[in-house]
């Protein structure tokens, strides 16, 4: 699970297989793939119809013989064959030909913190199926910290929070390693589900699968705080009649509905801080928490964390691609390890 920097420098490409999006970094070319982890399959013939953004747009709009699948769930590959087919299509013929020319093709992949051996094996087999002779695994927390330029190699505390679609990972890093970490099975999908259930029970309205994110954005920059808009109009389908209907939603009630999943995240942060040595916690009081991951952009989440913890909270410049950019930096050799020479006796 802990590949060395020397091993990573020998890799030719890196993959971040996330529950929401798949990203691929090719050494010397940069980020070449950033697409949703979705594939559409013809169930009659088994043929792959679409992948990425086009397949995501087909969700909920397909006839019976077309099935839209997600081969990655919770940061873990659940369908290795489909994940391989999806990656081949996302990479395209030109990039695949370039990679095939490499002697002893090596790959690197992000895996969630505390991923079990089966999850690690699934990630390895997925990339081996693409032609990789060797696969190095890197903890997502380490890769994301490197990608947002945190001083992970120094003897001082840095706290990172990876807000994914299926889970939230929180860790305190020092001297290039994880001091303490917690993986909370609550992410952006749990927030979406809370909003959908609220509208179903309170307004008897079913939302299209594509409209949950726009609802979150409608909460504006201060979405999770009382300074946001008082109400917003939402379009959906009536549960009883099945007809299209619009309702005016009180955003204060929506904020209350999503407090339950967000409280679990706060509990996880508290647990990490309790298990952290006091000297490192003192460092964090000044540096605060760095948020990365696609769900870090949830409007007002950083303000809520700031109020709950009393610590500074920062969002990375490009939080959604920090993990794969960190892998890329390690592949390109832009990260210099801190050498701790043993003292002579």
Coordinates of C-alpha atoms in Angstrom, one line a residue:
X1 CA 0.0 0.0 0.0
X2 CA 2.9 2.3 0.6
X3 CA 4.9 2.6 -2.7
X4 CA 8.2 4.5 -2.4
X5 CA 8.9 7.6 -4.5
X6 CA 11.6 5.6 -6.4
X7 CA 9.0 3.0 -7.4
X8 CA 6.5 5.7 -8.4
X9 CA 9.1 7.5 -10.6
X10 CA 9.3 4.3 -12.7
X11 CA 5.6 4.3 -13.4
X12 CA 4.3 5.4 -16.8
X13 CA 0.7 6.4 -15.9
X14 CA -1.5 6.9 -12.9
X15 CA -5.2 6.3 -12.4
X16 CA -7.6 7.7 -9.8
X17 CA -10.7 5.4 -9.9
X18 CA -13.2 7.4 -7.9
X19 CA -16.9 6.6 -7.3
X20 CA -17.9 9.7 -9.2
X21 CA -15.1 10.3 -11.8
X22 CA -12.2 8.5 -13.3
X23 CA -9.0 10.4 -13.9
X24 CA -5.8 9.3 -15.7
X25 CA -2.4 11.0 -15.7
X26 CA 0.1 10.0 -18.3
X27 CA 3.8 10.7 -17.6
X28 CA 5.0 13.5 -19.8
X29 CA 1.4 14.3 -21.1
X30 CA -0.4 15.3 -17.9
X31 CA -4.0 14.7 -17.1
X32 CA -5.5 13.1 -20.2
X33 CA -8.9 11.7 -18.8
X34 CA -11.3 13.3 -16.4
X35 CA -14.7 11.7 -17.0
X36 CA -17.6 10.3 -14.9
X37 CA -17.1 6.6 -13.9
X38 CA -20.2 5.5 -15.9
X39 CA -20.8 3.1 -18.7
X40 CA -23.9 2.3 -20.8
X41 CA -24.3 -1.3 -22.0
X42 CA -26.6 -3.0 -24.4
X43 CA -28.0 -6.0 -22.4
X44 CA -29.0 -7.9 -25.6
X45 CA -25.6 -7.9 -27.2
X46 CA -23.3 -7.0 -24.3
X47 CA -21.8 -4.2 -26.4
X48 CA -20.6 -1.0 -24.7
X49 CA -22.6 1.9 -26.0
X50 CA -21.2 4.9 -24.2
X51 CA -18.8 5.9 -21.4
X52 CA -18.1 9.0 -19.4
X53 CA -20.2 12.1 -19.7
X54 CA -22.4 10.8 -22.5
X55 CA -23.3 7.7 -20.5
X56 CA -24.0 9.8 -17.4
X57 CA -26.5 11.9 -19.5
X58 CA -28.3 8.6 -20.4
X59 CA -29.0 7.8 -16.7
X60 CA -32.8 7.4 -16.3
X61 CA -33.5 8.1 -20.0
X62 CA -32.7 4.7 -21.6
X63 CA -35.0 2.0 -23.0
X64 CA -35.2 -1.4 -21.2
X65 CA -32.3 -3.0 -23.2
X66 CA -29.8 -0.3 -22.2
X67 CA -28.3 -0.4 -18.7
X68 CA -26.3 2.4 -17.2
X69 CA -23.7 1.0 -14.7
X70 CA -21.1 2.3 -12.4
X71 CA -18.2 -0.2 -12.1
X72 CA -16.7 1.7 -9.2
X73 CA -18.5 2.1 -5.9
X74 CA -17.2 3.7 -2.8
X75 CA -13.7 4.1 -4.3
X76 CA -13.5 0.3 -4.9
X77 CA -13.8 -1.5 -8.3
X78 CA -16.9 -3.7 -8.0
X79 CA -16.9 -4.9 -11.7
X80 CA -13.3 -5.4 -12.9
X81 CA -14.2 -6.4 -16.5
X82 CA -16.5 -3.4 -17.0
X83 CA -13.9 -1.0 -15.4
X84 CA -11.3 -2.3 -17.8
X85 CA -13.7 -1.8 -20.8
X86 CA -14.6 1.7 -19.6
X87 CA -10.9 2.7 -19.1
X88 CA -10.0 1.4 -22.6
X89 CA -12.7 3.6 -24.2
X90 CA -11.8 6.7 -22.0
X91 CA -8.1 6.4 -22.9
X92 CA -8.7 6.1 -26.6
X93 CA -6.6 4.2 -29.2
X94 CA -3.9 6.8 -29.5
X95 CA -3.0 6.9 -25.8
X96 CA -3.3 3.1 -25.5
X97 CA -0.9 2.6 -28.4
X98 CA 1.6 5.0 -26.7
X99 CA 1.4 3.1 -23.5
X100 CA 1.8 -0.3 -25.2
X101 CA 5.1 0.8 -26.6
X102 CA 6.6 1.2 -23.1
X103 CA 8.8 -1.7 -22.0
X104 CA 7.5 -3.3 -18.8
X105 CA 4.6 -0.9 -18.5
X106 CA 4.1 0.3 -14.9
X107 CA 1.0 2.0 -13.4
X108 CA 0.1 3.7 -10.1
X109 CA -3.4 3.9 -8.6
X110 CA -5.1 5.6 -5.7
X111 CA -6.9 3.5 -3.1
X112 CA -9.0 4.6 -0.2
X113 CA -7.4 4.7 3.3
X114 CA -7.7 1.3 5.0
X115 CA -8.8 -0.4 1.8
X116 CA -9.1 -4.1 2.4
X117 CA -6.9 -6.6 0.4
X118 CA -9.8 -7.5 -1.9
X119 CA -10.3 -3.8 -2.9
X120 CA -6.5 -3.4 -3.5
X121 CA -6.5 -6.6 -5.6
X122 CA -9.4 -5.3 -7.7
X123 CA -7.5 -2.1 -8.4
X124 CA -4.4 -4.0 -9.4
X125 CA -6.3 -6.5 -11.7
X126 CA -8.1 -3.6 -13.4
X127 CA -4.8 -2.0 -14.5
X128 CA -3.1 -5.3 -15.2
X129 CA -5.9 -5.9 -17.7
X130 CA -4.9 -2.7 -19.5
X131 CA -1.3 -4.1 -20.0
X132 CA 0.4 -2.9 -16.8
X133 CA 3.2 -5.4 -15.7
X134 CA 3.4 -3.8 -12.3
X135 CA 0.9 -1.7 -10.3
X136 CA 1.9 0.6 -7.3
X137 CA -0.8 1.6 -4.8
X138 CA -0.8 4.9 -3.1
X139 CA -3.1 6.0 -0.3
X140 CA -5.6 8.6 -1.6
X141 CA -4.9 10.8 1.4
X142 CA -1.1 11.0 0.7
X143 CA -1.7 11.6 -3.1
X144 CA -4.3 14.4 -2.4
X145 CA -2.0 16.1 0.1
X146 CA 0.9 16.1 -2.4
X147 CA -1.5 17.4 -5.1
X148 CA -2.5 20.5 -3.1
X149 CA 1.1 21.3 -2.2
X150 CA 0.8 20.5 1.5
X151 CA 4.3 20.1 3.2
X152 CA 3.7 16.5 4.0
X153 CA 7.5 15.7 4.3
X154 CA 8.1 18.2 7.1
X155 CA 8.0 17.3 10.8
X156 CA 4.8 19.3 11.3
X157 CA 1.1 18.5 11.2
X158 CA -1.1 19.0 8.2
X159 CA -4.7 18.0 8.2
X160 CA -6.4 16.9 5.0
X161 CA -10.1 16.1 4.3
X162 CA -10.9 14.2 1.1
X163 CA -14.6 14.8 0.3
X164 CA -15.6 12.0 -2.1
X165 CA -18.9 10.9 -3.5
X166 CA -19.2 7.8 -1.4
X167 CA -17.0 8.5 1.6
X168 CA -15.1 11.3 3.4
X169 CA -11.5 10.6 4.5
X170 CA -9.8 12.7 7.2
X171 CA -6.1 12.4 8.2
X172 CA -3.3 14.2 10.0
X173 CA 0.0 13.8 8.2
X174 CA 3.6 14.4 9.4
X175 CA 7.0 13.3 8.1
X176 CA 5.4 12.0 4.9
X177 CA 3.2 9.5 6.7
X178 CA -0.3 9.3 8.1
X179 CA -0.3 9.8 11.9
X180 CA -4.0 9.2 12.4
X181 CA -6.9 8.9 9.9
X182 CA -10.6 8.1 9.7
X183 CA -12.8 7.0 6.8
X184 CA -16.4 8.1 7.2
X185 CA -18.9 6.3 4.9
X186 CA -20.7 9.6 4.1
X187 CA -20.0 11.7 1.0
X188 CA -21.7 13.8 -1.6
X189 CA -24.0 10.9 -2.5
X190 CA -25.4 10.8 1.1
X191 CA -26.1 14.6 0.9
X192 CA -27.9 14.0 -2.5
X193 CA -29.9 11.2 -1.0
X194 CA -30.9 13.3 2.0
X195 CA -32.2 16.1 -0.3
X196 CA -34.1 13.6 -2.4
X197 CA -35.8 12.0 0.6
X198 CA -36.7 15.4 2.1
X199 CA -38.5 16.4 -1.1
X200 CA -40.2 13.1 -1.4
X201 CA -41.6 13.1 2.2
X202 CA -42.2 16.8 2.7
X203 CA -43.4 17.8 -0.9
X204 CA -44.3 14.4 -2.4
X205 CA -41.9 15.2 -5.3
X206 CA -39.5 12.9 -7.1
X207 CA -36.5 14.5 -8.5
X208 CA -34.8 13.5 -11.8
X209 CA -31.4 12.0 -11.1
X210 CA -29.6 15.0 -12.8
X211 CA -31.2 17.7 -10.7
X212 CA -29.8 17.2 -7.2
X213 CA -26.6 19.0 -7.9
X214 CA -28.3 22.0 -9.4
X215 CA -30.4 22.1 -6.2
X216 CA -27.2 22.2 -4.1
X217 CA -25.8 25.0 -6.3
X218 CA -29.1 26.9 -5.9
X219 CA -28.3 27.2 -2.3
X220 CA -25.6 29.8 -3.4
X221 CA -22.2 30.4 -1.9
X222 CA -23.6 30.5 1.6
X223 CA -25.8 27.5 1.0
X224 CA -25.3 25.8 4.4
X225 CA -25.6 29.0 6.3
X226 CA -28.5 31.3 7.1
X227 CA -27.2 33.9 4.7
X228 CA -28.3 31.9 1.7
X229 CA -31.5 32.4 -0.3
X230 CA -34.8 31.8 1.5
X231 CA -36.4 29.6 -1.1
X232 CA -35.8 28.1 -4.6
X233 CA -38.1 26.5 -7.2
X234 CA -37.6 22.9 -8.0
X235 CA -39.2 20.8 -10.9
X236 CA -39.9 17.1 -10.5
X237 CA -42.6 14.5 -10.7
X238 CA -45.6 14.2 -8.3
X239 CA -45.4 10.9 -6.3
X240 CA -49.1 10.3 -6.4
X241 CA -50.2 11.4 -9.9
X242 CA -46.9 10.9 -11.8
X243 CA -47.4 14.3 -13.5
X244 CA -44.8 17.1 -13.7
X245 CA -45.0 19.6 -10.9
X246 CA -43.0 22.5 -9.5
X247 CA -42.7 23.4 -5.8
X248 CA -41.1 26.2 -3.9
X249 CA -38.7 24.7 -1.4
X250 CA -37.6 26.4 1.8
X251 CA -33.8 26.2 1.8
X252 CA -33.7 26.3 5.6
X253 CA -35.5 22.9 5.6
X254 CA -33.1 21.6 3.1
X255 CA -30.2 22.7 5.2
X256 CA -31.8 20.9 8.2
X257 CA -32.2 17.7 6.1
X258 CA -28.6 17.5 5.2
X259 CA -27.3 18.1 8.7
X260 CA -27.5 14.4 9.6
X261 CA -24.9 13.2 7.0
X262 CA -22.7 16.2 7.7
X263 CA -22.8 15.6 11.5
X264 CA -21.2 12.2 10.8
X265 CA -18.3 14.0 9.1
X266 CA -17.9 16.3 12.1
X267 CA -17.8 13.3 14.4
X268 CA -15.0 11.8 12.2
X269 CA -13.0 15.0 12.4
X270 CA -13.4 15.0 16.2
X271 CA -12.2 11.4 16.5
X272 CA -9.1 12.1 14.4
X273 CA -8.2 15.1 16.6
X274 CA -8.7 13.1 19.8
X275 CA -6.3 10.4 18.6
X276 CA -3.7 12.9 17.4
X277 CA -0.7 13.8 19.6
X278 CA -1.2 17.2 21.4
X279 CA 1.9 18.7 19.8
X280 CA 0.4 18.1 16.3
X281 CA -3.0 19.4 17.3
X282 CA -1.3 22.7 18.3
X283 CA 0.1 23.0 14.8
X284 CA -3.3 22.4 13.3
X285 CA -4.8 25.3 15.3
X286 CA -2.9 27.6 13.0
X287 CA -2.8 25.7 9.8
X288 CA -6.3 24.3 9.9
X289 CA -7.9 21.8 7.5
X290 CA -7.3 21.5 3.8
X291 CA -10.4 20.3 1.9
X292 CA -10.1 18.4 -1.4
X293 CA -12.4 16.2 -3.5
X294 CA -15.4 17.0 -5.6
X295 CA -17.8 17.3 -2.7
X296 CA -15.5 20.0 -1.1
X297 CA -17.3 22.4 -3.4
X298 CA -20.6 21.9 -1.7
X299 CA -21.7 25.5 -1.0
X300 CA -21.1 26.6 2.6
X301 CA -19.5 23.3 3.8
X302 CA -16.2 25.1 4.6
X303 CA -18.0 27.7 6.7
X304 CA -20.0 25.0 8.6
X305 CA -16.7 23.2 9.4
X306 CA -15.0 26.4 10.4
X307 CA -17.9 27.2 12.9
X308 CA -18.0 23.7 14.3
X309 CA -14.2 23.2 14.8
X310 CA -13.0 26.7 15.4
X311 CA -10.1 26.0 13.0
X312 CA -9.2 27.6 9.7
X313 CA -10.7 25.7 6.8
X314 CA -9.2 26.0 3.3
X315 CA -10.4 24.6 -0.1
X316 CA -7.7 23.6 -2.6
X317 CA -7.4 25.5 -5.8
X318 CA -8.7 22.5 -7.9
X319 CA -10.0 20.2 -5.2
X320 CA -11.5 17.6 -7.6
X321 CA -8.2 16.7 -9.3
X322 CA -5.7 17.0 -6.3
X323 CA -5.3 13.2 -5.9
X324 CA -4.4 12.5 -9.5
X325 CA -2.2 15.6 -9.7
X326 CA -0.4 14.4 -6.6
X327 CA 0.2 11.0 -8.3
X328 CA 1.4 12.8 -11.4
X329 CA 3.9 14.9 -9.4
X330 CA 5.3 11.7 -7.8
X331 CA 5.5 10.1 -11.3
X332 CA 7.4 13.1 -12.7
X333 CA 9.8 13.2 -9.8
X334 CA 8.8 16.6 -8.6
X335 CA 8.6 15.5 -5.0
X336 CA 11.9 15.2 -3.2
X337 CA 11.9 12.9 -0.1
X338 CA 13.2 14.1 3.2
X339 CA 16.2 11.8 4.0
X340 CA 16.5 10.7 7.6
X341 CA 20.1 9.4 7.9
X342 CA 20.6 7.0 10.8
X343 CA 22.9 8.3 13.4
X344 CA 26.1 6.4 14.0
X345 CA 26.7 4.8 17.4

